MMTF fields as JSON, N, C-alpha, C and O atoms, coordinates in Angstrom:
{
  "mmtfVersion": "1.0.0",
  "mmtfProducer": "UNKNOWN",
  "numBonds": 479,
  "numAtoms": 480,
  "numGroups": 120,
  "numChains": 1,
  "numModels": 1,
  "chainsPerModel": [1],
  "groupsPerChain": [120],
  "chainIdList": ["A"],
  "bondAtomList": [4, 2, 8, 6, 12, 10, 16, 14, 20, 18, 24, 22, 28, 26, 32, 30, 36, 34, 40, 38, 44, 42, 48, 46, 52, 50, 56, 54, 60, 58, 64, 62, 68, 66, 72, 70, 76, 74, 80, 78, 84, 82, 88, 86, 92, 90, 96, 94, 100, 98, 104, 102, 108, 106, 112, 110, 116, 114, 120, 118, 124, 122, 128, 126, 132, 130, 136, 134, 140, 138, 144, 142, 148, 146, 152, 150, 156, 154, 160, 158, 164, 162, 168, 166, 172, 170, 176, 174, 180, 178, 184, 182, 188, 186, 192, 190, 196, 194, 200, 198, 204, 202, 208, 206, 212, 210, 216, 214, 220, 218, 224, 222, 228, 226, 232, 230, 236, 234, 240, 238, 244, 242, 248, 246, 252, 250, 256, 254, 260, 258, 264, 262, 268, 266, 272, 270, 276, 274, 280, 278, 284, 282, 288, 286, 292, 290, 296, 294, 300, 298, 304, 302, 308, 306, 312, 310, 316, 314, 320, 318, 324, 322, 328, 326, 332, 330, 336, 334, 340, 338, 344, 342, 348, 346, 352, 350, 356, 354, 360, 358, 364, 362, 368, 366, 372, 370, 376, 374, 380, 378, 384, 382, 388, 386, 392, 390, 396, 394, 400, 398, 404, 402, 408, 406, 412, 410, 416, 414, 420, 418, 424, 422, 428, 426, 432, 430, 436, 434, 440, 438, 444, 442, 448, 446, 452, 450, 456, 454, 460, 458, 464, 462, 468, 466, 472, 470, 476, 474],
  "bondOrderList": [1, 1, 1, 1, 1, 1, 1, 1, 1, 1, 1, 1, 1, 1, 1, 1, 1, 1, 1, 1, 1, 1, 1, 1, 1, 1, 1, 1, 1, 1, 1, 1, 1, 1, 1, 1, 1, 1, 1, 1, 1, 1, 1, 1, 1, 1, 1, 1, 1, 1, 1, 1, 1, 1, 1, 1, 1, 1, 1, 1, 1, 1, 1, 1, 1, 1, 1, 1, 1, 1, 1, 1, 1, 1, 1, 1, 1, 1, 1, 1, 1, 1, 1, 1, 1, 1, 1, 1, 1, 1, 1, 1, 1, 1, 1, 1, 1, 1, 1, 1, 1, 1, 1, 1, 1, 1, 1, 1, 1, 1, 1, 1, 1, 1, 1, 1, 1, 1, 1],
  "groupList": [{"groupName": "UNK", "atomNameList": ["N", "CA", "C", "O"], "elementList": ["N", "C", "C", "O"], "formalChargeList": [0, 0, 0, 0], "bondAtomList": [1, 0, 2, 1, 3, 2], "bondOrderList": [1, 1, 2], "singleLetterCode": "X", "chemCompType": "L-PEPTIDE LINKING"}],
  "groupTypeList": [0, 0, 0, 0, 0, 0, 0, 0, 0, 0, 0, 0, 0, 0, 0, 0, 0, 0, 0, 0, 0, 0, 0, 0, 0, 0, 0, 0, 0, 0, 0, 0, 0, 0, 0, 0, 0, 0, 0, 0, 0, 0, 0, 0, 0, 0, 0, 0, 0, 0, 0, 0, 0, 0, 0, 0, 0, 0, 0, 0, 0, 0, 0, 0, 0, 0, 0, 0, 0, 0, 0, 0, 0, 0, 0, 0, 0, 0, 0, 0, 0, 0, 0, 0, 0, 0, 0, 0, 0, 0, 0, 0, 0, 0, 0, 0, 0, 0, 0, 0, 0, 0, 0, 0, 0, 0, 0, 0, 0, 0, 0, 0, 0, 0, 0, 0, 0, 0, 0, 0],
  "groupIdList": [1, 2, 3, 4, 5, 6, 7, 8, 9, 10, 11, 12, 13, 14, 15, 16, 17, 18, 19, 20, 21, 22, 23, 24, 25, 26, 27, 28, 29, 30, 31, 32, 33, 34, 35, 36, 37, 38, 39, 40, 41, 42, 43, 44, 45, 46, 47, 48, 49, 50, 51, 52, 53, 54, 55, 56, 57, 58, 59, 60, 61, 62, 63, 64, 65, 66, 67, 68, 69, 70, 71, 72, 73, 74, 75, 76, 77, 78, 79, 80, 81, 82, 83, 84, 85, 86, 87, 88, 89, 90, 91, 92, 93, 94, 95, 96, 97, 98, 99, 100, 101, 102, 103, 104, 105, 106, 107, 108, 109, 110, 111, 112, 113, 114, 115, 116, 117, 118, 119, 120],
  "secStructList": [7, 7, 7, 7, 5, 7, 7, 2, 2, 2, 2, 2, 2, 2, 2, 2, 6, 6, 7, 7, 7, 7, 7, 1, 3, 3, 3, 3, 6, 6, 6, 7, 7, 3, 3, 3, 7, 7, 7, 7, 4, 4, 4, 1, 7, 6, 6, 3, 3, 3, 7, 7, 5, 2, 2, 2, 2, 2, 2, 2, 2, 2, 2, 2, 2, 7, 3, 3, 3, 3, 3, 3, 3, 3, 6, 6, 6, 3, 3, 3, 3, 3, 3, 3, 3, 6, 6, 6, 7, 7, 3, 3, 7, 7, 6, 6, 7, 7, 7, 7, 7, 5, 1, 1, 2, 2, 2, 2, 2, 2, 2, 2, 2, 2, 2, 2, 2, 2, 2, 7],
  "xCoordList": [0.844, 0.0, 0.897, 1.838, 0.599, 1.38, 0.478, -0.729, 1.097, 0.338, 0.127, 0.995, -1.015, -1.391, -0.727, -0.794, -0.086, 0.471, -0.631, -1.597, -0.489, -1.458, -1.304, -0.278, -2.311, -2.239, -1.349, -1.009, -0.978, -0.174, -0.906, -0.291, -2.199, -2.992, -2.907, -2.726, -3.036, -2.968, -1.556, -1.393, -0.544, 0.842, 1.113, 1.786, 0.596, 0.777, 0.054, 0.59, -1.157, -1.892, -1.156, -1.088, -0.607, 0.146, 1.329, 1.558, 2.069, 3.217, 2.76, 3.372, 1.685, 1.133, 0.699, 0.805, 0.211, -0.313, 0.727, 0.402, 1.98, 3.04, 3.559, 4.358, 3.135, 3.656, 5.156, 5.58, 5.951, 7.399, 8.07, 9.104, 7.466, 8.006, 8.856, 8.538, 9.928, 10.721, 9.914, 9.217, 10.026, 9.34, 10.351, 11.327, 10.116, 11.029, 10.886, 11.747, 9.79, 9.536, 9.205, 8.509, 9.717, 9.353, 8.812, 9.08, 8.037, 7.388, 7.557, 7.412, 7.865, 7.949, 6.533, 5.686, 6.268, 4.933, 4.474, 3.277, 5.396, 5.021, 4.699, 3.768, 5.457, 5.24, 4.957, 4.745, 4.952, 4.603, 5.711, 5.477, 6.922, 8.02, 8.335, 8.269, 8.681, 8.997, 10.498, 11.204, 10.961, 12.376, 12.487, 11.662, 13.501, 13.788, 14.539, 15.492, 14.127, 14.752, 14.368, 13.588, 14.893, 14.449, 14.478, 14.829, 14.098, 14.144, 12.746, 11.744, 12.707, 11.446, 11.158, 12.02, 9.939, 9.58, 10.511, 10.855, 10.923, 11.794, 13.198, 13.932, 13.562, 14.875, 14.839, 15.883, 13.652, 13.498, 13.432, 13.076, 13.772, 13.607, 12.145, 11.24, 11.926, 10.588, 9.586, 8.434, 9.982, 9.053, 8.93, 8.421, 9.404, 9.332, 8.68, 8.928, 7.839, 7.213, 7.287, 7.396, 7.226, 7.18, 5.953, 4.914, 6.082, 4.975, 4.7, 5.134, 3.973, 3.747, 2.642, 1.903, 2.558, 1.433, 0.2, 0.31, -0.952, -2.191, -2.173, -2.626, -1.656, -1.671, -0.752, -1.077, 0.381, 1.27, 0.578, 0.636, -0.072, -0.789, -1.933, -2.153, -2.652, -3.757, -3.246, -3.857, -2.136, -1.553, -1.065, -1.239, -0.461, 0.007, -1.162, -1.045, -2.285, -3.47, -3.98, -4.384, -3.958, -4.414, -3.517, -3.998, -2.211, -1.263, -0.909, -0.564, -0.986, -0.58, -1.743, -1.645, -2.844, -3.983, -5.234, -6.269, -5.143, -6.267, -7.513, -8.638, -7.283, -8.379, -8.281, -7.233, -9.381, -9.436, -10.35, -11.48, -9.853, -10.667, -11.173, -10.398, -12.481, -13.124, -13.74, -14.528, -13.379, -13.906, -14.886, -14.59, -16.052, -17.092, -17.544, -17.717, -17.726, -18.291, -19.802, -20.303, -20.517, -21.967, -22.657, -22.151, -23.82, -24.657, -24.928, -25.31, -24.739, -24.864, -23.506, -23.39, -22.467, -21.134, -20.467, -20.01, -20.416, -19.672, -19.089, -19.42, -18.219, -17.489, -17.789, -18.042, -17.763, -17.918, -16.884, -16.26, -16.711, -15.81, -16.465, -17.383, -15.975, -16.327, -15.039, -14.052, -15.055, -13.902, -14.346, -15.345, -13.577, -13.909, -12.764, -11.595, -13.118, -12.086, -11.653, -12.422, -10.41, -9.864, -9.611, -9.004, -10.005, -10.66, -12.18, -12.844, -12.752, -14.191, -15.087, -16.251, -14.572, -15.34, -16.456, -17.488, -16.237, -17.202, -17.054, -15.939, -18.169, -18.179, -18.009, -18.778, -17.011, -16.795, -16.676, -16.545, -16.72, -16.542, -17.043, -17.674, -16.749, -17.216, -18.729, -19.262, -19.408, -20.875, -21.488, -22.595, -20.798, -21.362, -20.867, -21.012, -20.286, -19.776, -20.922, -21.826, -20.899, -21.936, -21.699, -20.564, -22.753, -22.61, -22.154, -22.865, -20.957, -20.365, -20.161, -19.72, -20.479, -20.245, -18.963, -18.864, -17.984, -16.684, -16.619, -17.136, -15.978, -15.889, -14.889, -15.028, -13.882, -12.861, -12.592, -12.888, -12.025, -11.593, -10.598, -10.69, -9.645, -8.585, -9.128, -8.634, -10.135, -10.754, -11.418, -11.295, -12.113, -12.773, -11.741, -11.93, -10.651, -9.607, -8.953, -8.706, -8.671, -8.056, -8.948, -8.469, -10.227, -11.167, -11.219, -11.269, -11.208, -11.209, -9.945, -10.001, -8.806, -7.54, -7.602, -7.227, -8.075, -8.139, -9.08, -8.754, -10.233, -11.175, -10.599, -10.695, -10.006, -9.427, -8.334, -8.247, -7.508, -6.454, -7.023, -6.46, -8.121, -8.769, -9.376, -9.552, -9.694, -10.28, -9.242, -9.594, -7.988, -6.921, -6.641, -5.777],
  "yCoordList": [-1.167, 0.0, 1.24, 1.334, 2.184, 3.413, 4.614, 4.575, 5.67, 6.894, 7.604, 7.584, 8.22, 8.925, 10.297, 11.054, 10.612, 11.941, 12.892, 12.469, 14.173, 15.158, 15.291, 14.905, 15.829, 16.069, 17.28, 18.025, 17.47, 18.629, 19.922, 20.869, 19.974, 21.17, 21.501, 22.66, 20.491, 20.703, 21.104, 21.965, 20.496, 20.852, 22.319, 23.012, 22.792, 24.202, 25.12, 26.159, 24.747, 25.544, 25.592, 26.643, 24.456, 24.408, 25.38, 26.13, 25.36, 26.255, 27.709, 28.533, 28.017, 29.372, 29.851, 31.037, 28.929, 29.28, 29.198, 29.416, 28.883, 28.944, 27.614, 27.596, 26.506, 25.204, 25.177, 25.398, 24.91, 24.939, 23.838, 24.056, 22.665, 21.511, 20.671, 20.587, 20.054, 19.193, 17.956, 17.348, 17.61, 16.427, 15.59, 16.116, 14.307, 13.4, 13.495, 13.025, 14.108, 14.224, 15.672, 16.346, 16.139, 17.447, 17.215, 16.187, 18.196, 18.022, 19.276, 20.395, 19.079, 20.184, 20.67, 19.882, 21.947, 22.515, 22.485, 22.373, 22.581, 22.654, 21.309, 21.209, 20.27, 18.991, 17.815, 16.697, 18.054, 16.995, 16.004, 15.045, 16.197, 15.281, 15.332, 16.39, 14.167, 14.082, 13.916, 13.333, 14.452, 14.384, 13.933, 14.3, 13.142, 12.788, 13.946, 14.468, 14.343, 15.468, 15.41, 14.548, 16.294, 16.465, 17.954, 18.36, 18.759, 20.209, 20.79, 20.155, 22.01, 22.736, 23.54, 23.686, 24.063, 24.881, 26.074, 26.435, 26.69, 27.862, 27.503, 28.375, 26.237, 25.788, 25.24, 24.928, 25.125, 24.551, 25.645, 26.782, 25.316, 26.293, 26.74, 26.042, 27.888, 28.488, 27.545, 27.491, 26.812, 25.956, 24.545, 23.635, 24.382, 23.079, 23.298, 24.31, 22.345, 22.457, 21.126, 20.06, 21.217, 20.022, 19.202, 19.746, 17.89, 16.984, 16.089, 14.938, 16.629, 15.873, 14.832, 14.803, 13.985, 13.064, 13.841, 14.948, 13.253, 13.88, 14.076, 15.106, 13.103, 13.212, 14.327, 14.985, 14.559, 15.657, 16.993, 17.901, 17.11, 18.346, 18.59, 19.72, 17.535, 17.641, 18.095, 18.953, 17.527, 17.901, 19.343, 20.067, 19.774, 21.151, 22.136, 23.156, 21.833, 22.689, 22.751, 23.811, 21.619, 21.56, 22.382, 23.168, 22.192, 22.785, 24.24, 24.98, 24.663, 26.034, 26.95, 28.166, 26.382, 27.199, 26.951, 27.578, 26.039, 25.691, 25.254, 25.621, 24.467, 23.903, 22.378, 21.804, 21.743, 20.277, 19.798, 20.266, 18.867, 18.257, 16.934, 16.028, 16.845, 15.656, 14.859, 15.389, 13.593, 12.701, 11.75, 11.16, 11.608, 10.739, 9.711, 10.009, 8.501, 7.431, 7.469, 7.553, 7.407, 7.545, 6.256, 5.487, 6.057, 4.933, 5.101, 6.185, 4.071, 4.139, 3.993, 4.087, 3.758, 3.449, 4.618, 4.474, 5.767, 6.892, 7.722, 7.513, 8.661, 9.492, 10.96, 11.355, 11.767, 13.213, 13.87, 13.201, 15.173, 15.889, 17.159, 17.705, 17.61, 18.904, 19.553, 18.872, 20.882, 21.627, 22.335, 23.054, 22.112, 22.657, 23.513, 23.232, 24.57, 25.39, 24.759, 24.055, 25.023, 24.564, 25.808, 26.737, 25.913, 24.916, 25.046, 24.236, 26.034, 26.314, 25.254, 25.128, 24.502, 23.449, 24.019, 23.378, 25.24, 25.841, 25.187, 24.967, 24.88, 24.314, 25.457, 26.418, 25.363, 26.402, 25.758, 24.539, 26.567, 26.039, 27.018, 28.026, 26.698, 27.537, 27.404, 26.295, 28.529, 28.506, 27.843, 27.312, 27.865, 27.292, 25.866, 25.354, 25.227, 23.866, 22.893, 22.802, 22.167, 21.154, 19.969, 19.698, 19.28, 18.075, 16.963, 16.57, 16.474, 15.457, 14.188, 14.238, 13.074, 11.766, 11.208, 10.982, 10.987, 10.489, 8.981, 8.44, 8.313, 6.852, 6.343, 5.226, 7.156, 6.721, 7.823, 8.997, 7.407, 8.341, 9.339, 10.539, 8.837, 9.681, 10.727, 11.854, 10.374, 11.363, 12.47, 13.648, 12.101, 13.096, 13.982, 15.195, 13.384, 14.156, 15.13, 16.28, 14.704, 15.583, 16.792, 17.924, 16.543, 17.644, 18.579, 19.799, 18.012, 18.824, 19.65, 20.805, 19.068, 19.808, 21.013, 22.123, 20.787, 21.885, 22.991, 24.172, 22.622, 23.654, 24.425, 25.651, 23.731, 24.395, 25.377, 26.482, 24.98, 25.871, 27.095, 28.185, 26.931, 28.073, 29.043, 30.223, 28.555, 29.395, 30.253, 31.227, 29.891, 30.616, 31.932, 32.697],
  "zCoordList": [0.0, 0.0, 0.0, 0.788, -0.885, -0.955, -0.704, -0.94, -0.224, -0.005, -1.334, -2.206, -1.476, -2.696, -2.737, -1.769, -3.859, -4.061, -4.514, -5.149, -4.188, -4.669, -6.182, -6.742, -6.831, -8.267, -8.539, -7.62, -9.796, -10.18, -9.842, -9.351, -10.095, -9.78, -8.285, -7.912, -7.443, -5.999, -5.577, -4.713, -6.17, -5.853, -6.185, -5.423, -7.316, -7.689, -6.708, -6.322, -6.304, -5.316, -3.981, -3.342, -3.562, -2.309, -2.352, -1.403, -3.449, -3.584, -3.526, -2.847, -4.24, -4.268, -2.882, -2.573, -2.049, -0.728, 0.388, 1.555, 0.033, 1.033, 1.548, 2.484, 0.97, 1.395, 1.117, -0.017, 2.134, 1.977, 2.799, 3.429, 2.779, 3.503, 2.54, 1.354, 3.036, 2.161, 1.75, 2.563, 0.487, -0.046, -0.816, -1.352, -0.867, -1.562, -3.08, -3.823, -3.531, -4.967, -5.281, -4.522, -6.415, -6.957, -8.36, -8.982, -8.854, -10.143, -10.987, -10.493, -12.264, -13.204, -13.497, -13.918, -13.281, -13.436, -14.892, -15.157, -15.824, -17.243, -17.873, -18.672, -17.523, -18.201, -17.271, -17.74, -15.949, -15.004, -14.704, -13.969, -15.248, -14.942, -13.452, -12.827, -12.891, -11.468, -11.261, -12.084, -10.127, -9.768, -8.316, -7.479, -8.024, -6.646, -5.991, -6.569, -4.814, -4.115, -2.648, -2.243, -1.871, -0.492, -0.165, 0.943, -1.165, -1.008, -0.848, -1.178, -0.336, -0.162, -1.415, -2.282, -1.507, -2.659, -2.826, -3.952, -1.722, -1.822, -2.329, -2.793, -2.242, -2.709, -4.141, -4.713, -4.709, -6.044, -7.105, -6.795, -8.361, -9.446, -9.56, -9.103, -10.161, -10.265, -10.922, -10.491, -11.937, -12.682, -12.105, -12.76, -10.873, -10.196, -8.84, -8.183, -8.416, -7.096, -6.353, -6.958, -5.031, -4.19, -4.543, -4.919, -4.419, -4.745, -3.531, -3.492, -2.537, -1.302, -1.442, -2.426, -0.432, -0.34, 0.123, 0.65, -0.08, 0.388, 1.894, 2.391, 2.619, 4.08, 4.571, 5.559, 3.917, 4.292, 4.025, 4.853, 2.873, 2.544, 3.532, 3.968, 3.878, 4.831, 6.198, 6.837, 6.643, 7.933, 7.906, 8.886, 6.808, 6.675, 6.798, 7.478, 6.144, 6.253, 7.691, 8.17, 8.366, 9.753, 10.668, 11.484, 10.524, 11.459, 11.168, 12.089, 9.916, 9.593, 9.246, 9.413, 8.764, 8.339, 9.176, 8.948, 10.141, 11.023, 10.25, 10.59, 9.21, 8.422, 8.444, 8.147, 8.798, 8.835, 7.717, 7.583, 6.92, 5.866, 6.415, 6.719, 6.534, 7.09, 5.947, 5.164, 5.859, 4.823, 5.487, 6.526, 4.882, 5.446, 4.42, 3.238, 4.909, 4.075, 4.245, 5.366, 3.149, 3.182, 2.754, 1.937, 3.334, 2.924, 1.431, 0.99, 0.677, -0.77, -1.445, -2.667, -0.616, -1.118, -1.846, -2.98, -1.186, -1.732, -0.589, 0.578, -0.943, 0.011, -0.243, -1.382, 0.803, 0.692, 1.611, 2.435, 1.464, 2.361, 2.875, 2.262, 4.005, 4.574, 5.042, 5.322, 5.125, 5.619, 6.886, 6.903, 7.951, 9.268, 9.779, 9.515, 10.52, 11.148, 12.461, 13.114, 12.832, 14.102, 14.942, 14.408, 16.171, 17.019, 17.043, 17.69, 16.362, 16.501, 15.871, 16.251, 14.93, 14.27, 13.392, 13.19, 12.868, 11.945, 10.581, 10.108, 9.954, 8.622, 7.629, 7.655, 6.756, 5.755, 4.39, 4.279, 3.361, 2.02, 0.993, 1.311, -0.237, -1.326, -1.435, -1.475, -1.483, -1.446, -2.672, -2.594, -3.788, -5.012, -5.273, -6.383, -4.257, -4.429, -4.652, -3.821, -5.761, -5.968, -5.03, -4.64, -4.677, -3.866, -4.805, -5.73, -4.541, -5.404, -4.591, -3.443, -5.186, -4.568, -5.156, -6.363, -4.291, -4.746, -4.557, -3.579, -5.503, -5.468, -4.432, -3.932, -4.107, -3.156, -2.136, -2.359, -1.018, 0.024, -0.558, -0.3, -1.346, -1.905, -2.869, -2.895, -3.659, -4.556, -3.75, -4.088, -2.698, -1.85, -1.158, -1.062, -0.676, -0.007, -0.976, -0.614, -2.179, -3.182, -3.471, -3.546, -3.629, -3.87, -2.665, -2.825, -1.468, -0.252, -0.109, 0.313, -0.456, -0.417, -1.35, -0.972, -2.561, -3.534, -3.071, -3.191, -2.547, -2.091, -0.911, -0.872, 0.044, 1.216, 0.782, 1.317, -0.179, -0.658, -1.351, -1.248, -2.048, -2.714, -1.707, -2.009, -0.519, 0.515, 1.249, 1.914, 1.126, 1.832, 1.119, 1.549]
}
């Protein structure tokens, strides 16, 4: 079992929003090529960004932006997400977000990561 990496779109959003943690993989923003590294976004060339796992990105949002992405399994065999503030536990999100049923936990988490980053 391996941890899921964020998509290129999410990696670019993370860099834009200040994610600067060392990652074992970096990604070329223009063509998606991956590189082995252990550098932060600030140490990488402009057209390259860190490529973290979903769990690292989720933890970064929790610890630095006080946003928790909650994934729920629903009757009917699908997943959804919500974004909550820490510590108040207020439900937040884009007002025009359609209700989407995700087939996997990872799909729901990826969508939640992207929405949370757009809210910052």
